[in-house]
mmCIF file of C-alpha atoms and ligand atoms in Angstrom:
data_model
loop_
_atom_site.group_PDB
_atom_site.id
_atom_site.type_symbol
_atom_site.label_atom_id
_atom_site.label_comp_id
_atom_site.label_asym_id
_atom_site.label_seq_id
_atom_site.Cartn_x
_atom_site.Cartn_y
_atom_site.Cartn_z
ATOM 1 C CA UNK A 25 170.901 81.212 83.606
ATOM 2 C CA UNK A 26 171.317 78.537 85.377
ATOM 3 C CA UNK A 27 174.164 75.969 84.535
ATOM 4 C CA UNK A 28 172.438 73.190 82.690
ATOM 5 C CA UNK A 29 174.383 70.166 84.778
ATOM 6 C CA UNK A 30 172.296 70.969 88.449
ATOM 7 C CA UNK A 31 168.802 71.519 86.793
ATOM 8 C CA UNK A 32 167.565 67.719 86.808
ATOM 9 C CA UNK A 33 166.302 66.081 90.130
ATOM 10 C CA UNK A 34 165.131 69.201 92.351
ATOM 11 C CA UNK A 35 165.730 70.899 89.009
ATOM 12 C CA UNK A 36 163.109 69.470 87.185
ATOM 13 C CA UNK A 37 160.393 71.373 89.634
ATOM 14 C CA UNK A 38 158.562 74.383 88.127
ATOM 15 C CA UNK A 39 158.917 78.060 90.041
ATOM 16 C CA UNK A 40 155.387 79.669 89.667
ATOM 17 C CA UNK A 41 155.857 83.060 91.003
ATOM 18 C CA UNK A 42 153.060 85.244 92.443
ATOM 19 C CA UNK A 43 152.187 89.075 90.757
ATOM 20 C CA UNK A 44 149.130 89.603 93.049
ATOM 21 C CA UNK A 45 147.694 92.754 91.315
ATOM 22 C CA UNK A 46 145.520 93.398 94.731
ATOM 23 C CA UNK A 47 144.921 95.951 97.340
ATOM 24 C CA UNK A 48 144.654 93.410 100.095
ATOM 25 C CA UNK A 49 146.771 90.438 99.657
ATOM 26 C CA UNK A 50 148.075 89.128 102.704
ATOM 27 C CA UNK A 51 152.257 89.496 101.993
ATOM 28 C CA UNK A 52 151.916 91.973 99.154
ATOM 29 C CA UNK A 53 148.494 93.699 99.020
ATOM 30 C CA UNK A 54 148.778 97.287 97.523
ATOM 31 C CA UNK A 55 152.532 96.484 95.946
ATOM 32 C CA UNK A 56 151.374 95.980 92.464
ATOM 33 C CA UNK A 57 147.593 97.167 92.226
ATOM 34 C CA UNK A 58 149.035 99.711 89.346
ATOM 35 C CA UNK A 59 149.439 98.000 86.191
ATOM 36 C CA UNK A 60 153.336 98.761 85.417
ATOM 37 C CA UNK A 61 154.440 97.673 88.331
ATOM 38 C CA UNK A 62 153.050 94.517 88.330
ATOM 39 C CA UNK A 63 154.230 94.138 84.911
ATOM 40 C CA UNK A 64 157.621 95.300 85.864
ATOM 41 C CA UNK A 65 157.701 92.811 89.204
ATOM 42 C CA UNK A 66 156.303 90.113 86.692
ATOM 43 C CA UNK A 67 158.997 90.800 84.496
ATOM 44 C CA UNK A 68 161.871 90.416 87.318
ATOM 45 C CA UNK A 69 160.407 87.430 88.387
ATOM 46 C CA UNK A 70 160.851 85.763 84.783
ATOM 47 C CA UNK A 71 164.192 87.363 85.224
ATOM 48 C CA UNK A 72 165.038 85.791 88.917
ATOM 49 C CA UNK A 73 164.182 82.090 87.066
ATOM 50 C CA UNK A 74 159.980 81.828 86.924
ATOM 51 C CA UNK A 75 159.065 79.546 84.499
ATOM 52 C CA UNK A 76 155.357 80.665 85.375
ATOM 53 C CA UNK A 77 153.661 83.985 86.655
ATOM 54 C CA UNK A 78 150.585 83.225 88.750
ATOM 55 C CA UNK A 79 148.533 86.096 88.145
ATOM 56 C CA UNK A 80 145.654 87.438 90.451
ATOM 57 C CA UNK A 81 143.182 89.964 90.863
ATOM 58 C CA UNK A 82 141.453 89.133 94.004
ATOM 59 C CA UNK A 83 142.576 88.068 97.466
ATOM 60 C CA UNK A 84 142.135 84.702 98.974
ATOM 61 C CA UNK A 85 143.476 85.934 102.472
ATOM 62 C CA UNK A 86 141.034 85.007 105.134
ATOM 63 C CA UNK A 87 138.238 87.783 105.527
ATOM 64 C CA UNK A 88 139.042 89.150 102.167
ATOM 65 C CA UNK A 89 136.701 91.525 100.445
ATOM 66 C CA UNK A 90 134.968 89.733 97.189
ATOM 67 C CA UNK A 91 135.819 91.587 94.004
ATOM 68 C CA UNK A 92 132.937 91.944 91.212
ATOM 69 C CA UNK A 93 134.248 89.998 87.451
ATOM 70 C CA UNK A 94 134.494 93.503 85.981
ATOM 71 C CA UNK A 95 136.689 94.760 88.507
ATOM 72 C CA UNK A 96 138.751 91.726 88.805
ATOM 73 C CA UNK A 97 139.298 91.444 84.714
ATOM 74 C CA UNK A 98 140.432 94.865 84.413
ATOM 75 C CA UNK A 99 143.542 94.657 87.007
ATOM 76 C CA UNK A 100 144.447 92.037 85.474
ATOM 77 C CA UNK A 101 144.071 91.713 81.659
ATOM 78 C CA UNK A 102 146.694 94.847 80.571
ATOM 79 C CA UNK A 103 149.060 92.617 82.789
ATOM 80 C CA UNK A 104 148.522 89.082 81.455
ATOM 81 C CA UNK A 105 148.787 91.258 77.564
ATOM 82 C CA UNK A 106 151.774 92.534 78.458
ATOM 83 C CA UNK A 107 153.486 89.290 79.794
ATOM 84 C CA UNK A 108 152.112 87.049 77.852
ATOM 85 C CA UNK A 109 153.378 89.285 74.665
ATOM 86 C CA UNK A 110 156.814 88.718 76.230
ATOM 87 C CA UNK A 111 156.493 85.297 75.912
ATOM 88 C CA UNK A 112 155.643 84.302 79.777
ATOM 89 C CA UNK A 113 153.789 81.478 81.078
ATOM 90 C CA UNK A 114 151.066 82.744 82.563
ATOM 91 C CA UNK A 115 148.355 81.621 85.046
ATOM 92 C CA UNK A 116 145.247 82.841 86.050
ATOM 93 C CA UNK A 117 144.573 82.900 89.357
ATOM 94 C CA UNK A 118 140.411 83.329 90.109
ATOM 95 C CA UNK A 119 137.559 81.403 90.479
ATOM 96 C CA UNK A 120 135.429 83.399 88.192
ATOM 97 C CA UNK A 121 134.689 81.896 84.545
ATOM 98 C CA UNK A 122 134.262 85.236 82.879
ATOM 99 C CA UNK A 123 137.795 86.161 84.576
ATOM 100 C CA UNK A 124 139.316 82.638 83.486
ATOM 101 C CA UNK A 125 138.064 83.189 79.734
ATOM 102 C CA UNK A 126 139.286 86.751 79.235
ATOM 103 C CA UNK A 127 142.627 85.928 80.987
ATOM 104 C CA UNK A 128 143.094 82.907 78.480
ATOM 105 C CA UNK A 129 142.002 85.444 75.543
ATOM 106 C CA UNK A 130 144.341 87.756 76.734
ATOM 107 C CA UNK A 131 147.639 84.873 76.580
ATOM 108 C CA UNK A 132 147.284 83.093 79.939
ATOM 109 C CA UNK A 133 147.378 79.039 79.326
ATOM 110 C CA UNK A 134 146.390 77.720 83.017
ATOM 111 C CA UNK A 135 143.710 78.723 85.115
ATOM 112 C CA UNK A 136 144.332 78.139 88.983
ATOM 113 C CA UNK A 137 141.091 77.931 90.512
ATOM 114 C CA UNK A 138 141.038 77.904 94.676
ATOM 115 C CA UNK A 139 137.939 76.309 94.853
ATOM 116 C CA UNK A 140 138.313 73.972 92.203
ATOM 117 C CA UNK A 141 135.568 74.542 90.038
ATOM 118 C CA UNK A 142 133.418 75.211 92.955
ATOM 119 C CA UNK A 143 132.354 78.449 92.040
ATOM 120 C CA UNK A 144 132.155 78.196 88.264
ATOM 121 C CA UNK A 145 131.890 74.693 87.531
ATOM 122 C CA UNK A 146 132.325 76.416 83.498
ATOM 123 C CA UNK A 147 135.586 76.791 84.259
ATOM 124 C CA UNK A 148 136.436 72.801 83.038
ATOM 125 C CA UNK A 149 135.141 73.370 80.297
ATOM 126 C CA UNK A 150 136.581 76.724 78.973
ATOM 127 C CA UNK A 151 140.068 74.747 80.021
ATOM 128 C CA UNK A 152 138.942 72.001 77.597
ATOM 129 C CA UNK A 153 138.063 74.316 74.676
ATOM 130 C CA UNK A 154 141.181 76.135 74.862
ATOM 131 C CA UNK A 155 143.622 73.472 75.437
ATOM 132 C CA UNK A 156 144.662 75.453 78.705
ATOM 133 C CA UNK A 157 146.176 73.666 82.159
ATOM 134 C CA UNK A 158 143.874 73.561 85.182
ATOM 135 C CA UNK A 159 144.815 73.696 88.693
ATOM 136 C CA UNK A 160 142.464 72.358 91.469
ATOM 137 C CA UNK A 161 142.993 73.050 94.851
ATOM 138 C CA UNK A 162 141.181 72.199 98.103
ATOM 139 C CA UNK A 163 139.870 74.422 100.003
ATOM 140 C CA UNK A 164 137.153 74.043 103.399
ATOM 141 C CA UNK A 165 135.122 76.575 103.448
ATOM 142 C CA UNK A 166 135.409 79.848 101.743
ATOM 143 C CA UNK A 167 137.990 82.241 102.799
ATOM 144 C CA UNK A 168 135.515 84.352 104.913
ATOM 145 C CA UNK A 169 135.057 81.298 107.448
ATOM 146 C CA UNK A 170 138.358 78.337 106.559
ATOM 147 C CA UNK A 171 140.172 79.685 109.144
ATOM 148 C CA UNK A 172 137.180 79.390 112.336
ATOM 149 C CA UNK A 173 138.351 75.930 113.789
ATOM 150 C CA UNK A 174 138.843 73.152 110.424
ATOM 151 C CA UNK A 175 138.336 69.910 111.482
ATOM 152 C CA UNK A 176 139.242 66.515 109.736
ATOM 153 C CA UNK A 177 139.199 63.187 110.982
ATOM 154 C CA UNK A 178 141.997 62.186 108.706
ATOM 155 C CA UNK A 179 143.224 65.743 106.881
ATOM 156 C CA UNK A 180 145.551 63.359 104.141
ATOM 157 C CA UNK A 181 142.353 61.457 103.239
ATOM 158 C CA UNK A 182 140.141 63.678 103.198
ATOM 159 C CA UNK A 183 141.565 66.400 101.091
ATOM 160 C CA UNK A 184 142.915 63.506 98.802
ATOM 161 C CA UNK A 185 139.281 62.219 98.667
ATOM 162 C CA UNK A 186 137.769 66.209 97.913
ATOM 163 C CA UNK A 187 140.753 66.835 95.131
ATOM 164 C CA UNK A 188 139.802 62.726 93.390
ATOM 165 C CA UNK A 189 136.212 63.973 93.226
ATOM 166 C CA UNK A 190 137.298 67.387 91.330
ATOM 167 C CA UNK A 191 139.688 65.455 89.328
ATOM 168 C CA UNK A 192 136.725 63.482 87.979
ATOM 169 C CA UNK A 193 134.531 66.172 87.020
ATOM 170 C CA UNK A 194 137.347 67.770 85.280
ATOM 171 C CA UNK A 195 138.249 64.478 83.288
ATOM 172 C CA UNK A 196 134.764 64.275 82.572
ATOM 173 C CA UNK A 197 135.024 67.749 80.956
ATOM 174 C CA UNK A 198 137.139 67.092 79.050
ATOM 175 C CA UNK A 199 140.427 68.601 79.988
ATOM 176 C CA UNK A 200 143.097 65.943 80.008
ATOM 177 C CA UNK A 201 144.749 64.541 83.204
ATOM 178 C CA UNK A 202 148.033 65.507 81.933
ATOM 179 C CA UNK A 203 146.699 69.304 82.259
ATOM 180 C CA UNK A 204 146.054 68.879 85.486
ATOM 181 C CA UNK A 205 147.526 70.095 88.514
ATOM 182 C CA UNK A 206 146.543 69.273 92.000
ATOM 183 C CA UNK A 207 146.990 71.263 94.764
ATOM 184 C CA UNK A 208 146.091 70.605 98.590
ATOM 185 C CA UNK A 209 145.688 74.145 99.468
ATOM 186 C CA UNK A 210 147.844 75.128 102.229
ATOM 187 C CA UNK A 211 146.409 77.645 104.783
ATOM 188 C CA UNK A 212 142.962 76.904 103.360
ATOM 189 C CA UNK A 213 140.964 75.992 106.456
ATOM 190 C CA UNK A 214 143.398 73.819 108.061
ATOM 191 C CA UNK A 215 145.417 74.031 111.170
ATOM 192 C CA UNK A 216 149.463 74.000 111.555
ATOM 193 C CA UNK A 217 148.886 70.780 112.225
ATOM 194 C CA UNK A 218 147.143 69.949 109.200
ATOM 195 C CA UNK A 219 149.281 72.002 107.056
ATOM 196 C CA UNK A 220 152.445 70.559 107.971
ATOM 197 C CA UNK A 221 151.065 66.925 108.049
ATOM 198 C CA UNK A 222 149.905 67.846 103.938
ATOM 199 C CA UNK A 223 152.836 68.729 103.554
ATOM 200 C CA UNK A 224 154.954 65.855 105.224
ATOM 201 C CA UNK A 225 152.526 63.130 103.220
ATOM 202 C CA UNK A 226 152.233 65.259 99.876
ATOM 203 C CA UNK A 227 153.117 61.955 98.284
ATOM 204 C CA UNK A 228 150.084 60.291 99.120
ATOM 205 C CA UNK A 229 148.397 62.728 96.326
ATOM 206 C CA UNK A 230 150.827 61.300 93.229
ATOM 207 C CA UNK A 231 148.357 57.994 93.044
ATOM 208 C CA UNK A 232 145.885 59.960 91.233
ATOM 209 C CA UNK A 233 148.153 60.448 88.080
ATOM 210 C CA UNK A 234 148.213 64.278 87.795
ATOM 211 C CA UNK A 235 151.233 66.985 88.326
ATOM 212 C CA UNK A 236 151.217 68.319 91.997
ATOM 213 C CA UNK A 237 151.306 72.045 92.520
ATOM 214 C CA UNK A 238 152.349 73.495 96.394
ATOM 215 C CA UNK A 239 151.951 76.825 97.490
ATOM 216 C CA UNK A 240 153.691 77.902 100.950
ATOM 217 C CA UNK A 241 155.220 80.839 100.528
ATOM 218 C CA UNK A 242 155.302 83.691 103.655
ATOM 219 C CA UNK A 243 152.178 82.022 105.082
ATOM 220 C CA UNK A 244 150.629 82.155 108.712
ATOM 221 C CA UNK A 245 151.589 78.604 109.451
ATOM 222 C CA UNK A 246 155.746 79.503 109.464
ATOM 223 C CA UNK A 247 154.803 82.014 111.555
ATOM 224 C CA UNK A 248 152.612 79.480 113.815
ATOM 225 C CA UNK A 249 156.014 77.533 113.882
ATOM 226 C CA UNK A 250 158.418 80.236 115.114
ATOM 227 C CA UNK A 251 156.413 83.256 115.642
ATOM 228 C CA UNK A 252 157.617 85.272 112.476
ATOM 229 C CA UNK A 253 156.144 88.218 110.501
ATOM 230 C CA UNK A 254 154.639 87.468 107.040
ATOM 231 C CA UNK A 255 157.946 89.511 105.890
ATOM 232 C CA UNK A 256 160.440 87.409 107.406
ATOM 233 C CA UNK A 257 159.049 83.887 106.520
ATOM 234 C CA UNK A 258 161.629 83.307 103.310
ATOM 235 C CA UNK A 259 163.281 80.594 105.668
ATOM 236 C CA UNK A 260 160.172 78.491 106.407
ATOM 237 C CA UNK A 261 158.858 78.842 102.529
ATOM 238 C CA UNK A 262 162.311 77.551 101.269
ATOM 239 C CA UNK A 263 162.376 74.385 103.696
ATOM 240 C CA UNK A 264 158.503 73.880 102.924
ATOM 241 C CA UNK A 265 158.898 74.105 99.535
ATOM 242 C CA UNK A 266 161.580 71.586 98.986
ATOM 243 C CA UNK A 267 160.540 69.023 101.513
ATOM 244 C CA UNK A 268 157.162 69.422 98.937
ATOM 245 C CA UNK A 269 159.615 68.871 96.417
ATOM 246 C CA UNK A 270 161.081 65.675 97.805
ATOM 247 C CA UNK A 271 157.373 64.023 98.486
ATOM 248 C CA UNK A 272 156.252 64.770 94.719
ATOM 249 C CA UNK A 273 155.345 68.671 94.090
ATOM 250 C CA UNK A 274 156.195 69.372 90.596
ATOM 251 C CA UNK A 275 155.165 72.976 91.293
ATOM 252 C CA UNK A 276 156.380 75.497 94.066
ATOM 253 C CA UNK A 277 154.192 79.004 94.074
ATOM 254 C CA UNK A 278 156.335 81.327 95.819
ATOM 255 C CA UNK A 279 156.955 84.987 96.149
ATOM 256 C CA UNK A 280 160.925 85.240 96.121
ATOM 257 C CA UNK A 281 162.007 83.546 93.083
ATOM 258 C CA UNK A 282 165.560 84.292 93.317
ATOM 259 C CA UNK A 283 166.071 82.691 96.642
ATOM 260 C CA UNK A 284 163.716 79.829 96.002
ATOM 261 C CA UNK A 285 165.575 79.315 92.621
ATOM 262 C CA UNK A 286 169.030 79.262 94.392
ATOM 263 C CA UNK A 287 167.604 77.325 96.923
ATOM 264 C CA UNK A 288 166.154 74.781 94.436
ATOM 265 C CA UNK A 289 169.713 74.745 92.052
ATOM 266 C CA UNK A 290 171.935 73.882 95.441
ATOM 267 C CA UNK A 291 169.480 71.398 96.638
ATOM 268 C CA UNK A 292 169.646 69.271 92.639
ATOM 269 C CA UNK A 293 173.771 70.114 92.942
ATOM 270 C CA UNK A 294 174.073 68.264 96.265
ATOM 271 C CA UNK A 295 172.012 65.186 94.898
ATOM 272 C CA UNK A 296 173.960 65.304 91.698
ATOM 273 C CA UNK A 297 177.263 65.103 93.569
ATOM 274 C CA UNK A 298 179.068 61.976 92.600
ATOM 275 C CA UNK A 299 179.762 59.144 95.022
ATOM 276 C CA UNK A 300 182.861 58.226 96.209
ATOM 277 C CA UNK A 301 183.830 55.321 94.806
ATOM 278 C CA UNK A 302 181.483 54.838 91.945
HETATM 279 N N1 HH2 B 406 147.759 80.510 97.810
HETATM 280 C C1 HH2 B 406 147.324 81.783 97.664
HETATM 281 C C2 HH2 B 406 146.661 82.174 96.496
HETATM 282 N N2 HH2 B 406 146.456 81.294 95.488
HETATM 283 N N3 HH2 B 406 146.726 79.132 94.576
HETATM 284 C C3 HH2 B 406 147.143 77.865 94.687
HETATM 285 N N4 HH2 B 406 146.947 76.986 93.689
HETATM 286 N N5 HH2 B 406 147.788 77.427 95.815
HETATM 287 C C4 HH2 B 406 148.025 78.256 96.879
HETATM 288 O O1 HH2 B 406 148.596 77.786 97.882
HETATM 289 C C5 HH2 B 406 147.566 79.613 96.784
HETATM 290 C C6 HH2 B 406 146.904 80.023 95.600
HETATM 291 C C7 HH2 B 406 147.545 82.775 98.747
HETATM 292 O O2 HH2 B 406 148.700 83.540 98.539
HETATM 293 P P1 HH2 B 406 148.756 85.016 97.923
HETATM 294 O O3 HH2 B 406 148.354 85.027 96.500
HETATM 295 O O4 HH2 B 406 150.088 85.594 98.174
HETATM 296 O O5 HH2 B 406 147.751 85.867 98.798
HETATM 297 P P2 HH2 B 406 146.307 86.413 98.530
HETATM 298 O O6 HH2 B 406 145.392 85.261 98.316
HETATM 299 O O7 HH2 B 406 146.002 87.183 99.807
HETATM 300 O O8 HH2 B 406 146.350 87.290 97.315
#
C-alpha cells in the first residue's frame, strides 16, 4: 500500500483500470476473452492499486465488430460476480441497457456508456433506480466511421456543449450530478490535434459541476506523436494522464496500473515536498 502521507493532491485521483474481456480490443483483444483470466488480470490490477475495474465486453476500436446483448452479458457477468464478490469497484463498460442492468445485478455500481446514453437512452434511468454512477462520454460518430476525417470548428466547445446536453438528460432522469462522470472521449472521432488540445483545456469541462473521467491509455494519438506501437505507449499514457490530472480529471482509465500508480504517488510526493523556508 501506498504510504498514506503522498496520496492527497495527485493522490486524490481515482485509477480505473481496464479488464477488456474481448477478442478484438485494440491493446489487449484476445488477452482475457476466457473468464479466469480476466478475473485473475482484474484481480492484479486491484492488487497494482485500482480503486476501479472498468469492465467490457465489446470493442470500441474503430471498425470494431458489434456484439449482440446476449453475447456481450455472458463474457462479462461470471467476471463482474467474481470481482464484485471480492469487494471491487466495478464498472460497466457498454452501451447496451440490458448489458448495463445485468452488470449492476451482478455487483457493478457505474455504468460507462461511450455514447452517452445515445444508444439506450434507458440507461439514465436504470442508473437512477439503482443508485449506480454514470459516465458520459463524447463520442462523433460511431466507431465504424469517428475516425474518417472529424471536424470541429472549436473541438473544446463543442464537445463541452455535446457532454452539457447529456448531462441534462441525465439530471433530468434522475441520477444525481454527484454520480456523474464526464468524459471527453479521447480517440473518439477526433484528430491528434483535437485530442491533445482536450486534453491541454480539460479544465474548461469542471464548470459543469460533475467528476471528470480521462481515458488515454496506449492509444493511436501517442503513437501519432512519436510513431510508437500500441505496446510501447506506457510513456505517452503516463504524461497524458497526469497533465489530465493537473487540468481537473478525477479519473485516469488506464491499462498499467502499477506504473500509472507509481507514476501518480511520485507526482503528489514532489508537490507535497516542503518549501524551503516555510
Ligand atoms: N476508451 C476505450 C474504451 N472505453 N470509456 C471511457 N469512458 N473513456 C475512454 O477513453 C474509453 C472508454 C478504448 O480503450 P480499450 O477499452 O482499451 O479498447 P477497446 O475499446 O478496443 O476495447
Amino acid at each position: 500500500m501506498p504510504d498514506a502521507a503522498f496520496t492527497s493532491a495527485f493522490g486524490d485521483a481515482l485509477v480505473m483500470g481496464v479488464v477488456n474481456v474481448t477478442p478484438d480490443s485494440f491493446s489487449d483483444g484476445g488477452r482475457y476473452l476466457d473468464h479466469d483470466r480476466a478475473i485473475e488480470h482484474g484481480r492484479m490490477l486491484v492488487a497494482e492499486g485500482a480503486e476501479v475495474l472498468d469492465i467490457g465486453g465489446e470493442s470500441t476500436r474503430p471498425g470494431a465488430v458489434a456484439v449482440a446483448a446476449d453475447q456481450e452479458r455472458e463474457r462479462v457477468v461470471p467476471v463482474i460476480e467474481a470481482l464484485a464478490g471480492d469487494g471491487a469497484r466495478i464498472s460497466i463498460d457498454t452501451t447496451k441497457l440490458q448489458v448495463a442492468e445485468a452488470a449492476l445485478s451482478a455487483g457493478a455500481s457505474m455504468v460507462n456508456d461511450v455514447t452517452a446514453l445515445g444508444t439506450d437512452p434507458g440507461i439514465a434511468g436504470l442508473c437512477a433506480d439503482r443508485g449506480a454512477e454514470l459516465v458520459l462520454m463524447h463520442m462523433k460518430g460511431t466507431p465504424g466511421t469517428m475516425q474518417s476525417d472529424p471536424r470541429y470548428d472549436d473541438v473544446v466547445a463543442e464537445v463541452h456543449d455535446f457532454l452539457a446536453e447529456r448531462l441534462e438528460v441525465a439530471l433530468g432522469a434522475g441520477v444525481p450530478r454527484g454520480k456523474i462522470w464526464l468524459d471527453p472521449g479521447i480517440g473518439f472521432g477526433k484528430t491528434l490535434e483535437h485530442n491533445l488540445t482536450l486534453i491541454r483545456d480539460l479544465g474548461s469541462f469542471t464548470d459543469l459541476g460533475c467528476r471528470i473521467l480521462l481515458g488515454t491509455s496506449r492509444k493511436r494519438f501517442i503513437g501519432n506523436v512519436d510513431g510508437s506501437e500500441v505496446d510501447s505507449r506506457l510513456g505517452g499514457t503516463i504524461a497524458s494522464s497526469l497533465l489530465g490530472i493537473e487540468q481537473g480529471a478525477t479519473m485516469v482509465r488506464v491499462h498499467d496500473v502499477a506504473a500509472f500508480r507509481q507514476a501518480l504517488v511520485v507526482a503528489a510526493a514532489i508537490r507535497r515536498a516542503p518549501a524551503p523556508f516555510a
